[in-house]
Structures are given as structure tokens and as C-alpha cells.
Amino acid sequence: MRVAIAGSSGLIGTALAARLRAEGHRVLRLVRRPARGDDEIPWSPATDHLDAAQLDGVDAVVNLCGVGIGDRRWTGARKQLIRDSRVEPTGVIARAAAAAGIPALINAGAVGYYGDTGDRVVDESSPAGSGFLAGVCVDWESAASAAVDAGMRVVTCRSGVVLAPRGGMLAPLKRLYSLGLGGRLGSGHQYMSWVSLDDEIRAMMFLLRNPDARGPVNITGPAPVTNTQFNAALGRRLHRPTPWIVPAPALRAVLGEFASEGVLTGQRAIPRELERLGFDFQHATIGQALDAAV
């Protein structure tokens, strides 16, 4: 395959590009500067520019654009950037891909689409939730409408928290646990939909190849866990105690609005569509995923 990737320098993009190349596929990187080689395509989402002619012969585009959700305190400007860095590039890519007649668009998304689900199980048929992040996810998915209208096979990957050996959420947690500061956040009852980095990439490769895959697909492990369960499992693998409780008011004081939407609430999302399509998880439990990441 010839696969163009936007957001190829991030955690998932780097791993996906490496896997594609290892299997003999051609990777074209969308870059926001002049191209430095024949494997790069310059574009500018800020000015709505992506030359459809440069996508000639491409079999699929993978869009992974978006700034970090929880790495900075939310201000009005940061929330706007979280939204714009996802919605605007998706629209540009969808229109160019449709004009170029590309068969497939694999678009990033998130289980934040479902809002706070409490202990209620949700799958791809469940409605959107409420809140800032859910609203961003709805607009993010809607931005691909030009590709859908053109008859392209569009897959929206509603990913959970990706557990990776380096980078992502685990990096700062491992530092805290090494100091003996592990423990639950708030009540600890909030659910976390997780997926190992290996299975995230395997699922994307599976969706790239599978002509029956289209629409929203939850890329999450089959068994979501509560915050208490996650911290206990991580503590066991790092051989560190998890005695601490960080109360909700303290989290809100430090993290601001993100604490309420990204830490103290969560989603109990299951990968119904992946399982229907026949995907086989390499890491089906939180223990297996943490063993691979730690």
C-alpha cells in the first residue's frame, strides 16, 4: 500500500509508520514545511491547502492530527487549540482525499465522544455524551463529511488511553510511582478505556486492510477498568505500593477543568465493532497491556 500519514511524528504516528515500512508499504508523511524528500507532502491546514494532485496513487490517508489533551492546563486559548488542531486539519484532508479519489480515510478520534458514562457500558452505537471533549469529538468526526459524501471508506478510530513503553500517560505515572506516590484519583470508581500501543497499531493496520471496516470503531481493550483497578495493577508491575488518595478538590485545583472531564470521569467503552470484524487482541487484559508497556 501507499499510505499518507498526517501527524506522523507523534506517539501513534511514529509507531504506525514504522510498522507500515517494516511490512513493505510506502509511507508518505504530510509535513507543515517544504518537503525534504520524495516521501513527504507539504500542506498547510491553517490556510486550507493540500494539493490533491500530490495524493495521486495513495491507497489510504491516516489522519492523527491533534495537540495533547491533558499535558497543559486548560485555558480558553488552549481549549480552542485542542478543537482547531483536530477539526480544521480533518476538513482539509477529507476534501483533498475526496478530490483525489482516495479509497480510504482512517481518522483519529477518542472515546471522549461518549462523555462520562459512569459504570454504563457503551459501544459504537451509543450516542454522544456532553461536555467539552465530547463536543470536540463530535465536530472532529463531522469534519470528515466531505470524504463520506464522496463515497470513501471512512473509519473513525475512537481510541482509549494508549499504554506505551515510552511516552503517553505512563511516563509521568512511572516517575510518581518510583517515588512511592502511587494511588487512586478521586473516588477511583471512574472507568478507563485503555489499549496497548501494540494493539492500537495492530488495529489500525487491520482497519486499513479490511474493506468491511467503516464508520466509528472503538480501539480499546475488551475489559475497561476503574481507576482503582488500574492503579493497583500498575503498582504491582512496578513493585510499588499505591496507598495514596488524591482528593477531587486537589485535582481540580491543580488541573483545572481538565480534572473534571479527563481525570475524575471516564468511559466504559468496549470494542464491539473490532470484535465483530474478527480482530484478535494481543493484550486483552490490563495486566497484559501493562506487562508489555512496563
Short mmCIF file of C-alpha atoms in Angstrom, two decimals:
data_model
loop_
_atom_site.label_atom_id
_atom_site.label_comp_id
_atom_site.label_asym_id
_atom_site.label_seq_id
_atom_site.Cartn_x
_atom_site.Cartn_y
_atom_site.Cartn_z
CA MET A 1 0.00 0.00 0.00
CA ARG A 2 0.86 3.66 -0.34
CA VAL A 3 -0.28 5.35 2.87
CA ALA A 4 -0.14 9.08 3.61
CA ILE A 5 0.01 9.98 7.32
CA ALA A 6 -0.76 13.33 8.93
CA GLY A 7 0.60 13.54 12.46
CA SER A 8 3.34 11.02 11.77
CA SER A 9 5.74 12.43 14.39
CA GLY A 10 3.52 11.66 17.39
CA LEU A 11 3.45 8.56 19.58
CA ILE A 12 0.99 6.63 17.41
CA GLY A 13 2.11 8.08 14.09
CA THR A 14 5.75 7.13 14.65
CA ALA A 15 4.84 3.56 15.58
CA LEU A 16 2.36 3.19 12.72
CA ALA A 17 4.83 4.48 10.12
CA ALA A 18 7.49 2.08 11.40
CA ARG A 19 5.08 -0.88 11.22
CA LEU A 20 3.96 0.02 7.69
CA ARG A 21 7.57 0.31 6.47
CA ALA A 22 8.54 -2.95 8.18
CA GLU A 23 5.80 -4.73 6.24
CA GLY A 24 6.98 -3.26 2.95
CA HIS A 25 4.43 -0.47 2.48
CA ARG A 26 5.25 3.02 1.24
CA VAL A 27 4.73 5.81 3.79
CA LEU A 28 4.21 9.43 2.74
CA ARG A 29 4.38 11.97 5.57
CA LEU A 30 2.27 15.15 5.46
CA VAL A 31 4.53 17.93 6.77
CA ARG A 32 3.86 21.60 7.53
CA ARG A 33 7.03 22.85 5.82
CA PRO A 34 8.67 22.41 2.42
CA ALA A 35 9.22 18.74 1.54
CA ARG A 36 12.75 17.41 2.08
CA GLY A 37 12.34 14.23 0.11
CA ASP A 38 10.01 12.23 -2.10
CA ASP A 39 8.40 10.66 0.97
CA GLU A 40 7.00 13.99 2.20
CA ILE A 41 3.98 16.02 1.12
CA PRO A 42 3.79 19.68 2.21
CA TRP A 43 0.47 21.02 3.42
CA SER A 44 -0.96 23.85 5.48
CA PRO A 45 -4.20 23.18 7.35
CA ALA A 46 -4.18 26.76 8.63
CA THR A 47 -4.59 28.05 5.06
CA ASP A 48 -6.76 25.14 3.87
CA HIS A 49 -4.05 23.93 1.49
CA LEU A 50 -3.38 20.34 0.49
CA ASP A 51 -2.85 19.75 -3.20
CA ALA A 52 -5.00 16.77 -4.19
CA ALA A 53 -2.61 16.03 -7.08
CA GLN A 54 0.10 15.14 -4.56
CA LEU A 55 -2.10 12.33 -3.27
CA ASP A 56 -2.21 10.62 -6.65
CA GLY A 57 -1.74 6.87 -6.25
CA VAL A 58 -2.28 6.89 -2.50
CA ASP A 59 -4.38 3.99 -1.20
CA ALA A 60 -5.30 5.49 2.17
CA VAL A 61 -4.77 8.55 4.32
CA VAL A 62 -4.37 8.25 8.08
CA ASN A 63 -5.12 11.46 9.98
CA LEU A 64 -3.65 11.60 13.50
CA CYS A 65 -3.54 15.38 13.95
CA GLY A 66 -4.23 16.99 17.33
CA VAL A 67 -2.37 18.64 20.22
CA GLY A 68 -2.24 16.93 23.61
CA ILE A 69 -5.41 16.94 25.69
CA GLY A 70 -4.03 16.82 29.22
CA ASP A 71 -0.44 17.99 29.02
CA ARG A 72 -1.31 21.64 29.81
CA ARG A 73 -3.85 23.44 31.93
CA TRP A 74 -6.99 24.33 30.00
CA THR A 75 -7.39 27.99 29.21
CA GLY A 76 -9.81 29.42 26.67
CA ALA A 77 -6.98 29.56 24.14
CA ARG A 78 -5.84 26.00 24.89
CA LYS A 79 -9.35 24.60 24.51
CA GLN A 80 -9.69 26.37 21.17
CA LEU A 81 -6.38 24.87 20.05
CA ILE A 82 -7.46 21.38 21.15
CA ARG A 83 -10.52 21.74 18.95
CA ASP A 84 -8.95 23.53 15.98
CA SER A 85 -5.93 21.20 15.77
CA ARG A 86 -8.32 18.32 15.14
CA VAL A 87 -11.30 19.74 13.29
CA GLU A 88 -9.59 22.02 10.76
CA PRO A 89 -6.94 19.52 9.55
CA THR A 90 -9.59 16.80 9.22
CA GLY A 91 -11.67 19.01 6.94
CA VAL A 92 -8.68 19.86 4.76
CA ILE A 93 -7.65 16.20 4.45
CA ALA A 94 -11.19 14.98 3.77
CA ARG A 95 -11.73 17.48 0.94
CA ALA A 96 -8.35 16.77 -0.69
CA ALA A 97 -8.76 12.99 -0.33
CA ALA A 98 -12.24 13.17 -1.86
CA ALA A 99 -10.95 15.26 -4.78
CA ALA A 100 -8.11 12.79 -5.34
CA GLY A 101 -10.43 9.79 -5.28
CA ILE A 102 -8.54 8.02 -2.48
CA PRO A 103 -10.32 4.82 -1.40
CA ALA A 104 -9.98 5.14 2.38
CA LEU A 105 -9.54 7.63 5.21
CA ILE A 106 -8.61 6.39 8.68
CA ASN A 107 -9.34 9.28 11.02
CA ALA A 108 -8.31 9.56 14.66
CA GLY A 109 -10.95 10.04 17.32
CA ALA A 110 -11.40 9.30 21.01
CA VAL A 111 -13.73 7.55 23.45
CA GLY A 112 -14.25 11.01 24.93
CA TYR A 113 -17.06 11.08 22.34
CA TYR A 114 -19.26 9.27 24.89
CA GLY A 115 -18.72 11.78 27.71
CA ASP A 116 -18.83 10.48 31.27
CA THR A 117 -20.51 7.06 31.14
CA GLY A 118 -20.18 6.14 34.82
CA ASP A 119 -20.40 2.34 35.08
CA ARG A 120 -22.61 2.11 31.97
CA VAL A 121 -21.10 0.06 29.12
CA VAL A 122 -21.06 1.86 25.75
CA ASP A 123 -20.18 0.79 22.23
CA GLU A 124 -20.15 2.39 18.78
CA SER A 125 -23.95 2.53 18.65
CA SER A 126 -24.14 4.68 21.81
CA PRO A 127 -24.94 8.39 21.46
CA ALA A 128 -22.51 11.23 22.04
CA GLY A 129 -22.15 12.49 25.59
CA SER A 130 -21.97 16.03 26.90
CA GLY A 131 -19.08 18.29 27.82
CA PHE A 132 -16.22 19.98 26.03
CA LEU A 133 -14.34 16.84 24.96
CA ALA A 134 -17.47 15.11 23.69
CA GLY A 135 -18.30 18.21 21.65
CA VAL A 136 -14.81 18.26 20.17
CA CYS A 137 -15.12 14.61 19.19
CA VAL A 138 -18.48 15.19 17.51
CA ASP A 139 -17.09 18.11 15.46
CA TRP A 140 -13.92 16.13 14.72
CA GLU A 141 -15.89 13.26 13.22
CA SER A 142 -18.26 15.59 11.35
CA ALA A 143 -15.29 17.33 9.71
CA ALA A 144 -14.71 14.22 7.58
CA SER A 145 -18.11 14.64 5.90
CA ALA A 146 -16.61 15.55 2.51
CA ALA A 147 -14.93 12.14 2.36
CA VAL A 148 -18.10 10.35 3.47
CA ASP A 149 -20.19 12.24 0.90
CA ALA A 150 -17.70 11.27 -1.83
CA GLY A 151 -18.27 7.59 -1.05
CA MET A 152 -14.86 6.98 0.53
CA ARG A 153 -14.46 4.30 3.16
CA VAL A 154 -14.07 6.43 6.29
CA VAL A 155 -13.16 4.84 9.63
CA THR A 156 -13.16 6.89 12.83
CA CYS A 157 -10.86 5.34 15.43
CA ARG A 158 -12.30 6.16 18.85
CA SER A 159 -9.19 5.28 20.81
CA GLY A 160 -8.87 4.83 24.54
CA VAL A 161 -5.82 5.70 26.64
CA VAL A 162 -2.80 4.25 24.83
CA LEU A 163 -0.35 2.45 27.14
CA ALA A 164 3.15 2.67 25.66
CA PRO A 165 6.65 1.77 26.91
CA ARG A 166 7.82 5.33 26.23
CA GLY A 167 5.69 8.45 26.18
CA GLY A 168 1.98 8.82 26.67
CA MET A 169 0.24 8.71 30.03
CA LEU A 170 2.50 6.09 31.63
CA ALA A 171 5.71 8.15 31.50
CA PRO A 172 4.79 10.63 34.28
CA LEU A 173 2.98 7.93 36.27
CA LYS A 174 6.09 5.75 36.38
CA ARG A 175 8.06 8.65 37.83
CA LEU A 176 5.44 9.21 40.55
CA TYR A 177 5.30 5.52 41.43
CA SER A 178 9.09 5.33 41.67
CA LEU A 179 8.81 7.94 44.45
CA GLY A 180 6.14 5.92 46.24
CA LEU A 181 3.39 8.35 45.29
CA GLY A 182 1.04 5.95 43.55
CA GLY A 183 -2.65 5.84 44.37
CA ARG A 184 -6.17 6.40 43.21
CA LEU A 185 -7.55 9.66 41.87
CA GLY A 186 -10.77 10.93 43.40
CA SER A 187 -13.27 8.18 44.17
CA GLY A 188 -11.38 5.70 41.99
CA HIS A 189 -14.72 4.49 40.59
CA GLN A 190 -14.31 6.23 37.23
CA TYR A 191 -13.68 3.85 34.34
CA MET A 192 -10.73 3.97 31.98
CA SER A 193 -10.83 2.54 28.47
CA TRP A 194 -7.26 1.56 27.67
CA VAL A 195 -5.37 -0.11 24.82
CA SER A 196 -1.76 -1.21 24.47
CA LEU A 197 0.32 0.59 21.86
CA ASP A 198 0.87 -2.73 20.09
CA ASP A 199 -2.87 -3.34 19.77
CA GLU A 200 -3.54 0.27 18.76
CA ILE A 201 -1.16 -0.15 15.80
CA ARG A 202 -2.35 -3.67 15.01
CA ALA A 203 -5.95 -2.42 14.98
CA MET A 204 -5.10 0.44 12.63
CA MET A 205 -3.32 -1.95 10.27
CA PHE A 206 -6.36 -4.25 10.46
CA LEU A 207 -8.71 -1.36 9.62
CA LEU A 208 -6.52 -0.21 6.75
CA ARG A 209 -6.71 -3.66 5.17
CA ASN A 210 -10.34 -4.56 5.91
CA PRO A 211 -12.79 -3.34 3.23
CA ASP A 212 -15.73 -4.01 5.57
CA ALA A 213 -14.49 -1.55 8.20
CA ARG A 214 -16.17 1.85 8.09
CA GLY A 215 -17.74 4.32 10.48
CA PRO A 216 -16.84 4.59 14.17
CA VAL A 217 -14.64 1.88 15.67
CA ASN A 218 -13.65 1.80 19.35
CA ILE A 219 -9.96 0.94 19.66
CA THR A 220 -9.95 -0.08 23.29
CA GLY A 221 -9.10 -3.21 25.20
CA PRO A 222 -12.09 -5.52 25.75
CA ALA A 223 -12.09 -5.07 29.55
CA PRO A 224 -12.13 -1.43 30.79
CA VAL A 225 -11.05 -0.96 34.41
CA THR A 226 -11.73 1.53 37.18
CA ASN A 227 -9.07 3.97 38.29
CA THR A 228 -8.60 1.94 41.48
CA GLN A 229 -8.09 -1.27 39.50
CA PHE A 230 -5.68 0.41 37.09
CA ASN A 231 -3.52 1.86 39.85
CA ALA A 232 -3.38 -1.44 41.72
CA ALA A 233 -2.32 -3.25 38.54
CA LEU A 234 0.35 -0.66 37.74
CA GLY A 235 1.66 -0.72 41.31
CA ARG A 236 2.09 -4.49 41.18
CA ARG A 237 4.10 -4.31 37.97
CA LEU A 238 6.32 -1.51 39.25
CA HIS A 239 6.67 -3.22 42.65
CA ARG A 240 5.48 -0.07 44.38
CA PRO A 241 2.70 0.49 46.93
CA THR A 242 -0.37 2.51 45.97
CA PRO A 243 -1.55 3.88 49.33
CA TRP A 244 -2.39 7.43 48.40
CA ILE A 245 -5.70 9.06 47.57
CA VAL A 246 -5.68 12.34 45.67
CA PRO A 247 -8.99 14.04 46.50
CA ALA A 248 -11.08 15.58 43.76
CA PRO A 249 -10.75 19.19 45.06
CA ALA A 250 -6.95 18.91 44.94
CA LEU A 251 -7.04 17.61 41.38
CA ARG A 252 -9.33 20.44 40.32
CA ALA A 253 -7.05 22.98 41.99
CA VAL A 254 -4.00 21.67 40.11
CA LEU A 255 -5.50 20.64 36.77
CA GLY A 256 -8.46 22.98 36.49
CA GLU A 257 -11.30 22.00 34.17
CA PHE A 258 -9.38 19.05 32.71
CA ALA A 259 -9.65 17.26 36.07
CA SER A 260 -13.44 17.11 35.80
CA GLU A 261 -13.52 15.84 32.21
CA GLY A 262 -10.28 13.92 31.82
CA VAL A 263 -9.41 12.51 35.25
CA LEU A 264 -12.41 12.27 37.58
CA THR A 265 -14.75 10.91 34.92
CA GLY A 266 -14.30 8.28 32.24
CA GLN A 267 -15.74 5.90 29.70
CA ARG A 268 -16.53 2.21 29.97
CA ALA A 269 -16.27 1.66 26.22
CA ILE A 270 -15.92 -1.76 24.62
CA PRO A 271 -14.62 -2.61 21.10
CA ARG A 272 -17.82 -4.15 19.75
CA GLU A 273 -17.07 -3.35 16.10
CA LEU A 274 -13.47 -4.63 16.17
CA GLU A 275 -14.67 -7.88 17.69
CA ARG A 276 -17.45 -8.16 15.08
CA LEU A 277 -14.86 -7.75 12.32
CA GLY A 278 -12.73 -10.53 13.82
CA PHE A 279 -9.85 -8.56 15.36
CA ASP A 280 -7.82 -10.55 17.89
CA PHE A 281 -6.28 -8.61 20.78
CA GLN A 282 -2.72 -9.40 21.72
CA HIS A 283 -3.24 -7.75 25.12
CA ALA A 284 -6.80 -8.45 26.23
CA THR A 285 -6.41 -7.55 29.93
CA ILE A 286 -4.98 -4.53 31.72
CA GLY A 287 -2.32 -6.82 33.22
CA GLN A 288 -1.15 -7.96 29.78
CA ALA A 289 -1.12 -4.39 28.45
CA LEU A 290 0.90 -3.11 31.43
CA ASP A 291 3.33 -6.04 31.18
CA ALA A 292 4.01 -5.01 27.57
CA ALA A 293 4.37 -1.33 28.48
CA VAL A 294 6.34 -1.65 31.71
#
